[in-house]
PDB file of C-alpha atoms in Angstrom:
ATOM      1  CA  MET A   1     -19.001  19.928   9.541  1.00 84.00           C
ATOM      2  CA  ILE A   2     -19.959  18.898  12.840  1.00 86.00           C
ATOM      3  CA  VAL A   3     -20.417  15.222  12.965  1.00 89.00           C
ATOM      4  CA  ASN A   4     -21.911  14.245  16.504  1.00 89.00           C
ATOM      5  CA  CYS A   5     -21.229  15.795  19.928  1.00 92.00           C
ATOM      6  CA  LEU A   6     -21.760  13.541  22.547  1.00 92.00           C
ATOM      7  CA  ALA A   7     -21.231  13.609  26.222  1.00 92.00           C
ATOM      8  CA  TYR A   8     -20.533  10.662  28.525  1.00 92.00           C
ATOM      9  CA  ALA A   9     -19.856   9.748  32.196  1.00 91.00           C
ATOM     10  CA  PRO A  10     -20.175   6.426  34.306  1.00 89.00           C
ATOM     11  CA  HIS A  11     -23.077   4.838  34.803  1.00 86.00           C
ATOM     12  CA  ARG A  12     -25.289   7.127  32.530  1.00 89.00           C
ATOM     13  CA  PRO A  13     -26.331   6.896  29.340  1.00 89.00           C
ATOM     14  CA  PRO A  14     -24.627   8.916  26.401  1.00 89.00           C
ATOM     15  CA  ARG A  15     -26.126  12.484  25.545  1.00 91.00           C
ATOM     16  CA  PRO A  16     -26.110  15.226  22.971  1.00 91.00           C
ATOM     17  CA  VAL A  17     -24.881  18.593  23.328  1.00 91.00           C
ATOM     18  CA  THR A  18     -24.469  21.155  21.480  1.00 89.00           C
ATOM     19  CA  MET A  19     -21.254  23.085  21.109  1.00 87.00           C
ATOM     20  CA  ASP A  20     -22.425  25.997  23.459  1.00 85.00           C
ATOM     21  CA  GLY A  21     -23.147  23.708  25.828  1.00 88.00           C
ATOM     22  CA  ILE A  22     -19.284  21.543  26.555  1.00 88.00           C
ATOM     23  CA  SER A  23     -18.414  23.635  29.028  1.00 86.00           C
ATOM     24  CA  ASP A  24     -21.279  23.247  30.886  1.00 87.00           C
ATOM     25  CA  ALA A  25     -21.129  19.468  30.400  1.00 86.00           C
ATOM     26  CA  LEU A  26     -17.388  19.202  31.144  1.00 84.00           C
ATOM     27  CA  CYS A  27     -18.197  21.337  34.853  1.00 87.00           C
ATOM     28  CA  ASP A  28     -18.678  17.478  35.567  1.00 87.00           C
ATOM     29  CA  LYS A  29     -15.163  15.999  36.241  1.00 87.00           C
ATOM     30  CA  GLU A  30     -16.146  12.306  35.793  1.00 88.00           C
ATOM     31  CA  THR A  31     -17.949  13.424  31.823  1.00 91.00           C
ATOM     32  CA  PHE A  32     -15.765  13.484  28.869  1.00 93.00           C
ATOM     33  CA  VAL A  33     -17.264  15.048  25.760  1.00 94.00           C
ATOM     34  CA  TRP A  34     -16.567  12.916  22.024  1.00 94.00           C
ATOM     35  CA  LEU A  35     -16.737  15.748  19.384  1.00 94.00           C
ATOM     36  CA  GLY A  36     -16.663  13.927  15.606  1.00 94.00           C
ATOM     37  CA  ILE A  37     -15.845  16.983  13.057  1.00 93.00           C
ATOM     38  CA  ALA A  38     -15.088  16.091   8.800  1.00 92.00           C
ATOM     39  CA  ASP A  39     -13.248  19.160   6.743  1.00 90.00           C
ATOM     40  CA  PRO A  40     -13.685  21.233   8.976  1.00 89.00           C
ATOM     41  CA  THR A  41     -13.485  25.202   8.742  1.00 89.00           C
ATOM     42  CA  ILE A  42     -11.120  27.522  10.441  1.00 90.00           C
ATOM     43  CA  ASP A  43     -14.354  29.056  12.235  1.00 90.00           C
ATOM     44  CA  GLU A  44     -15.553  25.612  13.694  1.00 90.00           C
ATOM     45  CA  LEU A  45     -11.540  25.433  14.494  1.00 91.00           C
ATOM     46  CA  ARG A  46     -11.875  28.164  16.139  1.00 91.00           C
ATOM     47  CA  LYS A  47     -14.891  27.376  18.093  1.00 90.00           C
ATOM     48  CA  VAL A  48     -13.426  24.137  19.467  1.00 90.00           C
ATOM     49  CA  GLN A  49     -10.061  25.754  20.478  1.00 90.00           C
ATOM     50  CA  GLU A  50     -12.179  28.276  22.274  1.00 88.00           C
ATOM     51  CA  GLU A  51     -14.547  25.319  24.170  1.00 88.00           C
ATOM     52  CA  PHE A  52     -11.823  23.016  24.791  1.00 89.00           C
ATOM     53  CA  GLY A  53      -9.122  25.660  25.566  1.00 87.00           C
ATOM     54  CA  LEU A  54      -6.284  24.085  22.461  1.00 89.00           C
ATOM     55  CA  HIS A  55      -3.337  25.428  21.709  1.00 88.00           C
ATOM     56  CA  ASP A  56      -2.896  27.821  18.895  1.00 89.00           C
ATOM     57  CA  LEU A  57      -0.229  24.897  17.003  1.00 88.00           C
ATOM     58  CA  ALA A  58      -2.238  22.567  17.452  1.00 88.00           C
ATOM     59  CA  ILE A  59      -5.306  24.218  15.656  1.00 89.00           C
ATOM     60  CA  GLU A  60      -3.113  24.981  12.691  1.00 88.00           C
ATOM     61  CA  ASP A  61      -1.877  21.664  12.229  1.00 86.00           C
ATOM     62  CA  ALA A  62      -6.047  20.436  12.721  1.00 88.00           C
ATOM     63  CA  LEU A  63      -6.608  22.654  10.070  1.00 86.00           C
ATOM     64  CA  THR A  64      -4.668  21.250   7.136  1.00 82.00           C
ATOM     65  CA  ALA A  65      -4.101  17.502   5.901  1.00 78.00           C
ATOM     66  CA  GLU A  66      -1.020  15.800   4.514  1.00 81.00           C
ATOM     67  CA  GLN A  67       0.596  15.454   8.434  1.00 85.00           C
ATOM     68  CA  ARG A  68       2.985  13.093   8.772  1.00 90.00           C
ATOM     69  CA  PRO A  69       1.646  10.486  11.857  1.00 93.00           C
ATOM     70  CA  LYS A  70       2.675  12.104  15.336  1.00 93.00           C
ATOM     71  CA  ILE A  71       1.706  12.345  18.623  1.00 94.00           C
ATOM     72  CA  GLU A  72       2.627  16.052  20.505  1.00 93.00           C
ATOM     73  CA  THR A  73       1.809  17.243  23.704  1.00 92.00           C
ATOM     74  CA  TYR A  74       0.084  20.554  24.115  1.00 89.00           C
ATOM     75  CA  GLY A  75      -0.208  21.668  27.258  1.00 84.00           C
ATOM     76  CA  ASN A  76      -3.032  19.076  29.272  1.00 86.00           C
ATOM     77  CA  SER A  77      -4.326  17.552  25.743  1.00 90.00           C
ATOM     78  CA  LEU A  78      -2.523  15.128  23.258  1.00 94.00           C
ATOM     79  CA  PHE A  79      -3.140  16.076  19.337  1.00 95.00           C
ATOM     80  CA  ILE A  80      -2.256  12.771  17.314  1.00 95.00           C
ATOM     81  CA  ALA A  81      -2.037  12.688  13.355  1.00 95.00           C
ATOM     82  CA  LEU A  82      -2.946   9.173  11.677  1.00 95.00           C
ATOM     83  CA  ARG A  83      -3.170   8.199   7.750  1.00 95.00           C
ATOM     84  CA  THR A  84      -5.988   5.735   7.570  1.00 95.00           C
ATOM     85  CA  MET A  85      -6.252   3.507   4.430  1.00 94.00           C
ATOM     86  CA  GLN A  86      -9.287   1.540   3.371  1.00 92.00           C
ATOM     87  CA  MET A  87     -10.759  -0.657   1.193  1.00 90.00           C
ATOM     88  CA  VAL A  88     -14.232   0.768  -0.743  1.00 89.00           C
ATOM     89  CA  ASN A  89     -15.615  -0.736  -3.369  1.00 87.00           C
ATOM     90  CA  GLY A  90     -12.361  -2.738  -4.705  1.00 85.00           C
ATOM     91  CA  ASP A  91     -10.134   0.242  -4.449  1.00 89.00           C
ATOM     92  CA  ILE A  92      -7.504   1.788  -1.650  1.00 91.00           C
ATOM     93  CA  GLU A  93      -8.798   4.831  -0.551  1.00 92.00           C
ATOM     94  CA  GLU A  94      -6.551   7.080   1.850  1.00 93.00           C
ATOM     95  CA  GLY A  95      -7.504   9.877   3.994  1.00 93.00           C
ATOM     96  CA  GLU A  96      -6.132  11.816   7.481  1.00 94.00           C
ATOM     97  CA  VAL A  97      -7.443  11.521  11.003  1.00 95.00           C
ATOM     98  CA  HIS A  98      -6.332  14.600  13.743  1.00 95.00           C
ATOM     99  CA  ILE A  99      -7.505  13.664  17.425  1.00 96.00           C
ATOM    100  CA  PHE A 100      -7.306  15.899  20.467  1.00 95.00           C
ATOM    101  CA  ALA A 101      -7.662  13.851  23.305  1.00 95.00           C
ATOM    102  CA  SER A 102      -7.442  14.961  27.482  1.00 92.00           C
ATOM    103  CA  PRO A 103      -9.312  13.317  30.272  1.00 91.00           C
ATOM    104  CA  GLN A 104     -12.222  14.913  29.487  1.00 92.00           C
ATOM    105  CA  CYS A 105     -12.311  15.253  25.998  1.00 92.00           C
ATOM    106  CA  VAL A 106     -11.708  13.056  22.200  1.00 95.00           C
ATOM    107  CA  ILE A 107     -11.775  15.180  19.061  1.00 95.00           C
ATOM    108  CA  THR A 108     -11.699  13.949  16.041  1.00 95.00           C
ATOM    109  CA  ILE A 109     -11.144  15.619  12.587  1.00 95.00           C
ATOM    110  CA  ARG A 110     -11.196  13.420   9.385  1.00 94.00           C
ATOM    111  CA  HIS A 111      -9.647  14.930   6.422  1.00 92.00           C
ATOM    112  CA  GLY A 112     -10.512  13.445   2.625  1.00 89.00           C
ATOM    113  CA  LYS A 113     -11.882  10.187   2.297  1.00 87.00           C
ATOM    114  CA  VAL A 114     -12.025   8.648   5.672  1.00 88.00           C
ATOM    115  CA  ARG A 115     -14.644   6.018   6.688  1.00 89.00           C
ATOM    116  CA  SER A 116     -16.955   7.425   9.442  1.00 90.00           C
ATOM    117  CA  PHE A 117     -16.961   6.356  13.175  1.00 92.00           C
ATOM    118  CA  ALA A 118     -20.174   5.170  13.688  1.00 92.00           C
ATOM    119  CA  PRO A 119     -19.194   1.788  13.707  1.00 93.00           C
ATOM    120  CA  VAL A 120     -16.411   3.010  16.760  1.00 93.00           C
ATOM    121  CA  ARG A 121     -19.272   4.802  18.744  1.00 93.00           C
ATOM    122  CA  GLU A 122     -21.625   1.749  18.631  1.00 93.00           C
ATOM    123  CA  ARG A 123     -18.385  -0.558  19.981  1.00 91.00           C
ATOM    124  CA  ALA A 124     -17.667   1.656  22.629  1.00 91.00           C
ATOM    125  CA  GLU A 125     -20.996   2.451  24.028  1.00 91.00           C
ATOM    126  CA  SER A 126     -22.028  -1.524  23.641  1.00 91.00           C
ATOM    127  CA  ALA A 127     -18.518  -2.004  26.205  1.00 90.00           C
ATOM    128  CA  LYS A 128     -20.143   0.553  29.125  1.00 89.00           C
ATOM    129  CA  HIS A 129     -17.601  -1.121  31.395  1.00 89.00           C
ATOM    130  CA  LEU A 130     -15.109  -0.049  29.696  1.00 90.00           C
ATOM    131  CA  LEU A 131     -16.295   3.407  28.383  1.00 90.00           C
ATOM    132  CA  ASP A 132     -17.037   4.062  32.027  1.00 89.00           C
ATOM    133  CA  LYS A 133     -12.929   4.325  32.321  1.00 88.00           C
ATOM    134  CA  GLY A 134     -12.782   7.186  30.445  1.00 90.00           C
ATOM    135  CA  ALA A 135     -11.516   8.912  27.028  1.00 93.00           C
ATOM    136  CA  ALA A 136      -8.659   7.127  26.639  1.00 94.00           C
ATOM    137  CA  TYR A 137     -11.196   4.072  25.802  1.00 95.00           C
ATOM    138  CA  VAL A 138     -12.427   5.731  22.649  1.00 95.00           C
ATOM    139  CA  LEU A 139      -9.064   7.082  21.944  1.00 96.00           C
ATOM    140  CA  TYR A 140      -8.115   2.946  21.939  1.00 96.00           C
ATOM    141  CA  ALA A 141     -11.474   1.953  19.979  1.00 95.00           C
ATOM    142  CA  ILE A 142     -10.302   4.580  17.270  1.00 96.00           C
ATOM    143  CA  LEU A 143      -6.587   3.650  17.061  1.00 96.00           C
ATOM    144  CA  ASP A 144      -8.150  -0.137  16.955  1.00 96.00           C
ATOM    145  CA  PHE A 145     -10.130   0.923  14.358  1.00 96.00           C
ATOM    146  CA  VAL A 146      -7.632   2.486  11.793  1.00 96.00           C
ATOM    147  CA  VAL A 147      -5.047  -0.620  12.354  1.00 96.00           C
ATOM    148  CA  ASP A 148      -8.065  -2.894  11.142  1.00 95.00           C
ATOM    149  CA  GLN A 149      -8.348  -1.340   8.212  1.00 95.00           C
ATOM    150  CA  TYR A 150      -4.804  -1.394   7.286  1.00 96.00           C
ATOM    151  CA  SER A 151      -4.940  -5.178   7.772  1.00 95.00           C
ATOM    152  CA  GLU A 152      -7.966  -5.260   5.705  1.00 95.00           C
ATOM    153  CA  VAL A 153      -5.695  -3.326   3.043  1.00 95.00           C
ATOM    154  CA  ALA A 154      -2.563  -5.373   3.515  1.00 94.00           C
ATOM    155  CA  THR A 155      -4.557  -8.878   3.228  1.00 94.00           C
ATOM    156  CA  GLU A 156      -5.863  -7.181  -0.592  1.00 94.00           C
ATOM    157  CA  LEU A 157      -2.306  -6.032  -1.494  1.00 93.00           C
ATOM    158  CA  GLU A 158      -1.625  -9.809  -0.729  1.00 92.00           C
ATOM    159  CA  LEU A 159      -4.189 -11.591  -2.349  1.00 91.00           C
ATOM    160  CA  ARG A 160      -3.519  -9.426  -5.347  1.00 90.00           C
ATOM    161  CA  PHE A 161       0.088 -10.235  -5.293  1.00 89.00           C
ATOM    162  CA  ASP A 162      -0.835 -13.608  -5.314  1.00 87.00           C
ATOM    163  CA  ALA A 163      -2.895 -13.289  -8.118  1.00 84.00           C
ATOM    164  CA  LEU A 164      -0.267 -11.788 -10.357  1.00 83.00           C
ATOM    165  CA  GLU A 165       2.831 -14.230  -9.079  1.00 79.00           C
ATOM    166  CA  ARG A 166       0.731 -16.941 -10.428  1.00 78.00           C
ATOM    167  CA  GLU A 167      -0.152 -14.771 -13.799  1.00 75.00           C
ATOM    168  CA  ILE A 168       3.803 -14.369 -14.084  1.00 72.00           C
ATOM    169  CA  PHE A 169       4.674 -17.830 -14.492  1.00 67.00           C
ATOM    170  CA  THR A 170       1.628 -18.850 -16.993  1.00 64.00           C
ATOM    171  CA  ASP A 171       2.367 -19.234 -20.675  1.00 52.00           C
ATOM    172  CA  GLN A 172       0.127 -16.416 -21.334  1.00 54.00           C
ATOM    173  CA  PHE A 173       3.333 -13.598 -20.079  1.00 56.00           C
ATOM    174  CA  ASP A 174       2.267 -10.002 -19.936  1.00 62.00           C
ATOM    175  CA  ASN A 175       4.974  -7.599 -19.496  1.00 65.00           C
ATOM    176  CA  ARG A 176       2.365  -5.348 -18.170  1.00 76.00           C
ATOM    177  CA  ALA A 177       2.944  -7.513 -14.864  1.00 74.00           C
ATOM    178  CA  ILE A 178       6.575  -5.486 -14.366  1.00 76.00           C
ATOM    179  CA  GLN A 179       4.103  -2.186 -13.887  1.00 82.00           C
ATOM    180  CA  LYS A 180       1.261  -4.170 -11.444  1.00 85.00           C
ATOM    181  CA  LEU A 181       4.177  -5.424  -9.036  1.00 84.00           C
ATOM    182  CA  TYR A 182       4.894  -1.388  -8.965  1.00 86.00           C
ATOM    183  CA  GLU A 183       1.709  -0.398  -8.411  1.00 90.00           C
ATOM    184  CA  ILE A 184       1.281  -3.384  -5.408  1.00 90.00           C
ATOM    185  CA  LYS A 185       5.056  -2.097  -4.329  1.00 90.00           C
ATOM    186  CA  ALA A 186       4.303   1.215  -3.888  1.00 91.00           C
ATOM    187  CA  ARG A 187       0.739   0.884  -1.727  1.00 92.00           C
ATOM    188  CA  MET A 188       3.004  -1.420   0.284  1.00 93.00           C
ATOM    189  CA  VAL A 189       5.213   1.303   0.841  1.00 92.00           C
ATOM    190  CA  ASP A 190       2.188   4.078   1.633  1.00 94.00           C
ATOM    191  CA  LEU A 191       0.901   1.684   3.707  1.00 95.00           C
ATOM    192  CA  ARG A 192       3.831   0.613   5.582  1.00 94.00           C
ATOM    193  CA  GLY A 193       4.392   4.587   6.304  1.00 94.00           C
ATOM    194  CA  ALA A 194       1.109   4.868   7.535  1.00 94.00           C
ATOM    195  CA  ALA A 195       0.936   2.033   9.909  1.00 95.00           C
ATOM    196  CA  MET A 196       4.780   1.691  11.138  1.00 94.00           C
ATOM    197  CA  PRO A 197       4.319   5.136  13.493  1.00 95.00           C
ATOM    198  CA  VAL A 198       1.121   4.329  15.445  1.00 95.00           C
ATOM    199  CA  GLU A 199       3.173   1.308  17.013  1.00 94.00           C
ATOM    200  CA  GLY A 200       5.758   4.328  18.781  1.00 94.00           C
ATOM    201  CA  ILE A 201       2.194   6.510  19.183  1.00 95.00           C
ATOM    202  CA  CYS A 202       1.182   3.710  21.474  1.00 95.00           C
ATOM    203  CA  SER A 203       4.331   3.233  22.874  1.00 94.00           C
ATOM    204  CA  GLU A 204       4.205   6.794  24.186  1.00 94.00           C
ATOM    205  CA  LEU A 205       0.867   6.604  25.156  1.00 94.00           C
ATOM    206  CA  ILE A 206       1.596   3.838  27.436  1.00 93.00           C
ATOM    207  CA  ARG A 207       4.745   4.985  28.930  1.00 91.00           C
ATOM    208  CA  LEU A 208       4.288   8.971  29.333  1.00 87.00           C
ATOM    209  CA  HIS A 209       0.535   9.650  29.992  1.00 90.00           C
ATOM    210  CA  GLU A 210      -0.567   7.675  32.965  1.00 87.00           C
ATOM    211  CA  ASP A 211      -3.128  10.882  33.524  1.00 87.00           C
ATOM    212  CA  LEU A 212      -4.873   9.417  30.223  1.00 90.00           C
ATOM    213  CA  VAL A 213      -4.613   5.748  30.266  1.00 91.00           C
ATOM    214  CA  SER A 214      -5.121   4.166  32.772  1.00 89.00           C
ATOM    215  CA  LYS A 215      -3.702   0.601  34.024  1.00 89.00           C
ATOM    216  CA  GLU A 216      -6.324  -1.269  32.922  1.00 90.00           C
ATOM    217  CA  LEU A 217      -6.819   0.211  29.791  1.00 92.00           C
ATOM    218  CA  ARG A 218      -2.716   0.016  28.811  1.00 94.00           C
ATOM    219  CA  ALA A 219      -3.223  -3.778  27.948  1.00 94.00           C
ATOM    220  CA  TYR A 220      -5.839  -2.659  25.236  1.00 95.00           C
ATOM    221  CA  PHE A 221      -3.169   0.007  23.784  1.00 95.00           C
ATOM    222  CA  ARG A 222      -0.651  -3.419  23.625  1.00 95.00           C
ATOM    223  CA  ASP A 223      -2.889  -4.859  21.779  1.00 95.00           C
ATOM    224  CA  VAL A 224      -2.805  -2.051  19.317  1.00 96.00           C
ATOM    225  CA  GLN A 225       0.785  -2.910  19.101  1.00 95.00           C
ATOM    226  CA  ASP A 226       0.372  -6.152  18.129  1.00 96.00           C
ATOM    227  CA  HIS A 227      -2.073  -5.544  15.432  1.00 95.00           C
ATOM    228  CA  ILE A 228       0.419  -3.033  14.005  1.00 96.00           C
ATOM    229  CA  ALA A 229       3.114  -5.469  14.375  1.00 95.00           C
ATOM    230  CA  ARG A 230       1.404  -8.353  12.335  1.00 94.00           C
ATOM    231  CA  VAL A 231       0.351  -5.898   9.777  1.00 95.00           C
ATOM    232  CA  VAL A 232       4.294  -4.408   9.232  1.00 94.00           C
ATOM    233  CA  ASP A 233       5.928  -8.105   9.097  1.00 94.00           C
ATOM    234  CA  THR A 234       3.107  -8.674   6.115  1.00 93.00           C
ATOM    235  CA  VAL A 235       3.730  -5.566   4.395  1.00 93.00           C
ATOM    236  CA  ASP A 236       7.525  -6.594   5.245  1.00 93.00           C
ATOM    237  CA  VAL A 237       7.449 -10.328   3.697  1.00 92.00           C
ATOM    238  CA  VAL A 238       5.284  -8.989   0.894  1.00 91.00           C
ATOM    239  CA  ARG A 239       7.898  -6.126   0.058  1.00 89.00           C
ATOM    240  CA  GLU A 240      10.361  -8.673  -0.058  1.00 89.00           C
ATOM    241  CA  MET A 241       8.285 -11.708  -2.563  1.00 87.00           C
ATOM    242  CA  LEU A 242       7.352  -8.314  -4.378  1.00 85.00           C
ATOM    243  CA  THR A 243      11.122  -7.555  -5.224  1.00 84.00           C
ATOM    244  CA  THR A 244      12.133 -11.070  -5.986  1.00 83.00           C
ATOM    245  CA  ALA A 245       9.345 -11.295  -8.384  1.00 79.00           C
ATOM    246  CA  ILE A 246      10.064  -8.258 -10.077  1.00 77.00           C
ATOM    247  CA  GLN A 247      13.947  -9.797 -10.286  1.00 80.00           C
ATOM    248  CA  VAL A 248      12.123 -12.923 -11.666  1.00 78.00           C
ATOM    249  CA  ASN A 249       9.859 -11.237 -13.884  1.00 73.00           C
ATOM    250  CA  LEU A 250      12.825  -9.431 -16.013  1.00 75.00           C
ATOM    251  CA  ALA A 251      14.736 -12.425 -15.299  1.00 77.00           C
ATOM    252  CA  LEU A 252      11.665 -13.838 -17.622  1.00 73.00           C
ATOM    253  CA  VAL A 253      11.741 -10.745 -19.945  1.00 73.00           C
ATOM    254  CA  GLN A 254      15.295 -11.370 -20.631  1.00 77.00           C
ATOM    255  CA  VAL A 255      15.152 -15.312 -21.284  1.00 75.00           C
ATOM    256  CA  SER A 256      12.501 -14.467 -23.473  1.00 74.00           C
ATOM    257  CA  GLN A 257      14.514 -12.037 -25.307  1.00 75.00           C
ATOM    258  CA  ASN A 258      17.425 -14.384 -25.600  1.00 75.00           C
ATOM    259  CA  GLU A 259      15.584 -17.100 -27.095  1.00 75.00           C
ATOM    260  CA  ILE A 260      13.776 -14.481 -30.482  1.00 77.00           C
ATOM    261  CA  VAL A 261      17.781 -13.667 -30.661  1.00 79.00           C
ATOM    262  CA  LYS A 262      18.792 -17.528 -30.631  1.00 75.00           C
ATOM    263  CA  ARG A 263      15.694 -18.372 -33.490  1.00 78.00           C
ATOM    264  CA  LEU A 264      16.882 -15.419 -35.353  1.00 76.00           C
ATOM    265  CA  ALA A 265      20.636 -15.672 -35.560  1.00 74.00           C
ATOM    266  CA  GLY A 266      20.027 -19.619 -36.323  1.00 72.00           C
ATOM    267  CA  TRP A 267      17.637 -18.640 -39.430  1.00 76.00           C
ATOM    268  CA  GLY A 268      20.749 -16.553 -40.036  1.00 72.00           C
ATOM    269  CA  ALA A 269      23.285 -18.867 -40.382  1.00 72.00           C
ATOM    270  CA  VAL A 270      20.667 -21.173 -42.365  1.00 71.00           C
ATOM    271  CA  LEU A 271      20.138 -18.572 -45.002  1.00 75.00           C
ATOM    272  CA  ALA A 272      23.668 -17.482 -44.804  1.00 74.00           C
ATOM    273  CA  VAL A 273      24.833 -20.804 -47.063  1.00 71.00           C
ATOM    274  CA  PRO A 274      22.395 -19.667 -49.940  1.00 74.00           C
ATOM    275  CA  THR A 275      23.485 -15.951 -49.815  1.00 72.00           C
ATOM    276  CA  ILE A 276      27.293 -16.898 -50.067  1.00 71.00           C
ATOM    277  CA  VAL A 277      26.609 -19.168 -52.787  1.00 71.00           C
ATOM    278  CA  PHE A 278      24.615 -17.162 -54.706  1.00 70.00           C
ATOM    279  CA  SER A 279      26.530 -14.335 -53.846  1.00 68.00           C
ATOM    280  CA  LEU A 280      29.667 -15.773 -55.283  1.00 64.00           C
ATOM    281  CA  TYR A 281      28.182 -16.741 -58.690  1.00 67.00           C
ATOM    282  CA  GLY A 282      26.640 -13.943 -59.415  1.00 66.00           C
ATOM    283  CA  MET A 283      29.776 -12.017 -59.684  1.00 65.00           C
ATOM    284  CA  ASN A 284      30.840 -10.586 -63.509  1.00 65.00           C
ATOM    285  CA  PHE A 285      33.680 -12.960 -64.109  1.00 62.00           C
ATOM    286  CA  LYS A 286      34.060 -14.157 -67.291  1.00 66.00           C
ATOM    287  CA  SER A 287      36.914 -17.232 -66.064  1.00 67.00           C
ATOM    288  CA  MET A 288      33.999 -19.090 -64.102  1.00 68.00           C
ATOM    289  CA  PRO A 289      34.944 -22.899 -64.893  1.00 70.00           C
ATOM    290  CA  GLU A 290      31.429 -24.258 -63.213  1.00 66.00           C
ATOM    291  CA  LEU A 291      29.426 -21.483 -65.503  1.00 65.00           C
ATOM    292  CA  ASP A 292      30.583 -23.911 -68.776  1.00 67.00           C
ATOM    293  CA  TRP A 293      29.995 -27.122 -66.604  1.00 67.00           C
ATOM    294  CA  SER A 294      26.960 -29.007 -67.283  1.00 66.00           C
ATOM    295  CA  MET A 295      26.179 -30.104 -63.952  1.00 71.00           C
ATOM    296  CA  GLY A 296      27.195 -26.815 -62.491  1.00 69.00           C
ATOM    297  CA  TYR A 297      23.726 -25.664 -61.774  1.00 69.00           C
ATOM    298  CA  PRO A 298      22.615 -28.612 -60.432  1.00 77.00           C
ATOM    299  CA  VAL A 299      25.542 -29.351 -58.452  1.00 71.00           C
ATOM    300  CA  THR A 300      25.641 -25.956 -56.945  1.00 73.00           C
ATOM    301  CA  LEU A 301      21.962 -26.058 -55.877  1.00 74.00           C
ATOM    302  CA  CYS A 302      22.236 -29.553 -54.239  1.00 80.00           C
ATOM    303  CA  GLY A 303      25.107 -28.470 -52.327  1.00 73.00           C
ATOM    304  CA  THR A 304      23.145 -25.145 -51.368  1.00 74.00           C
ATOM    305  CA  VAL A 305      20.350 -27.640 -50.094  1.00 78.00           C
ATOM    306  CA  ILE A 306      22.665 -29.666 -48.669  1.00 79.00           C
ATOM    307  CA  GLY A 307      24.544 -27.307 -46.755  1.00 76.00           C
ATOM    308  CA  CYS A 308      21.596 -25.469 -45.405  1.00 74.00           C
ATOM    309  CA  ALA A 309      20.075 -28.841 -44.236  1.00 78.00           C
ATOM    310  CA  VAL A 310      23.107 -29.662 -42.311  1.00 76.00           C
ATOM    311  CA  MET A 311      22.802 -26.002 -40.515  1.00 73.00           C
ATOM    312  CA  TYR A 312      19.597 -26.547 -39.821  1.00 74.00           C
ATOM    313  CA  TRP A 313      20.145 -29.925 -38.403  1.00 77.00           C
ATOM    314  CA  ARG A 314      22.834 -28.198 -35.962  1.00 75.00           C
ATOM    315  CA  PHE A 315      20.777 -25.299 -34.972  1.00 68.00           C
ATOM    316  CA  ARG A 316      17.791 -27.694 -34.763  1.00 75.00           C
ATOM    317  CA  ARG A 317      19.503 -30.145 -32.195  1.00 74.00           C
ATOM    318  CA  ALA A 318      20.931 -27.464 -30.499  1.00 71.00           C
ATOM    319  CA  GLY A 319      17.556 -25.744 -29.631  1.00 72.00           C
ATOM    320  CA  TRP A 320      18.026 -22.907 -31.494  1.00 68.00           C
ATOM    321  CA  LEU A 321      15.322 -23.405 -34.294  1.00 68.00           C
TER     322      LEU A 321
END
């Protein structure tokens, strides 16, 4: 679905153009077109290919999601694939964005649950002096928007971990905490896999594509690199803390189980005294002198109680009961 199609030129306001009018708009070498598409069909992409002269392999990549984050050069245009992650009503949603970029076009193709780029367009159009520098500023604004969403997700996951870490050390210990920790760790792995390649993409744009990224705009792409570095640092720190928390969680579970085993062993030892005594005198032998002794029963009973009491006192003192 075509979301928007606007033509931009220095010192002129943006103007909507139709798909059929793109070729005419691009006759002016200072003009570039920003085309936005969501969940495109093959017919829509073929039309885009025809208007912008895009490579067949790039169109094939753009048609399907599940692309790894990357940047590739096809003739005079670039193809960039990004994975997106954003917070929506407390949930983390993932999607994918494909971008075609050249000095005269920026084509954004959204797959899945990707936030609208309307805020990006408003931001770019409000900075007219930067937008006049060409399509590269729009590309920067898109990358920065995606990276800001990474930061939101990283912050949310860090907050979830902090809350869970406090829960681990409370008296109301929950064995399900280990599952929650693994869920956060899995999300962190996904976030790192999405964010890390963006640093390389920005580096290549700065170093190898001077025709698109002017010297004035390189600082903006370096700023995106800096934001990515902070996101990755946050992810790495939290992942390390998660690993430690999982180990602590397992250790606490082991300690709890050991306490239960100690108590069972202690009570087993206490109960072993009457078990041995009563088993001994429960045997059906005729020659047992104590059976004919008038004090046999009270002595045996008192001895059993005293034996149990001594065992209980010893284990209680040792902290087993």
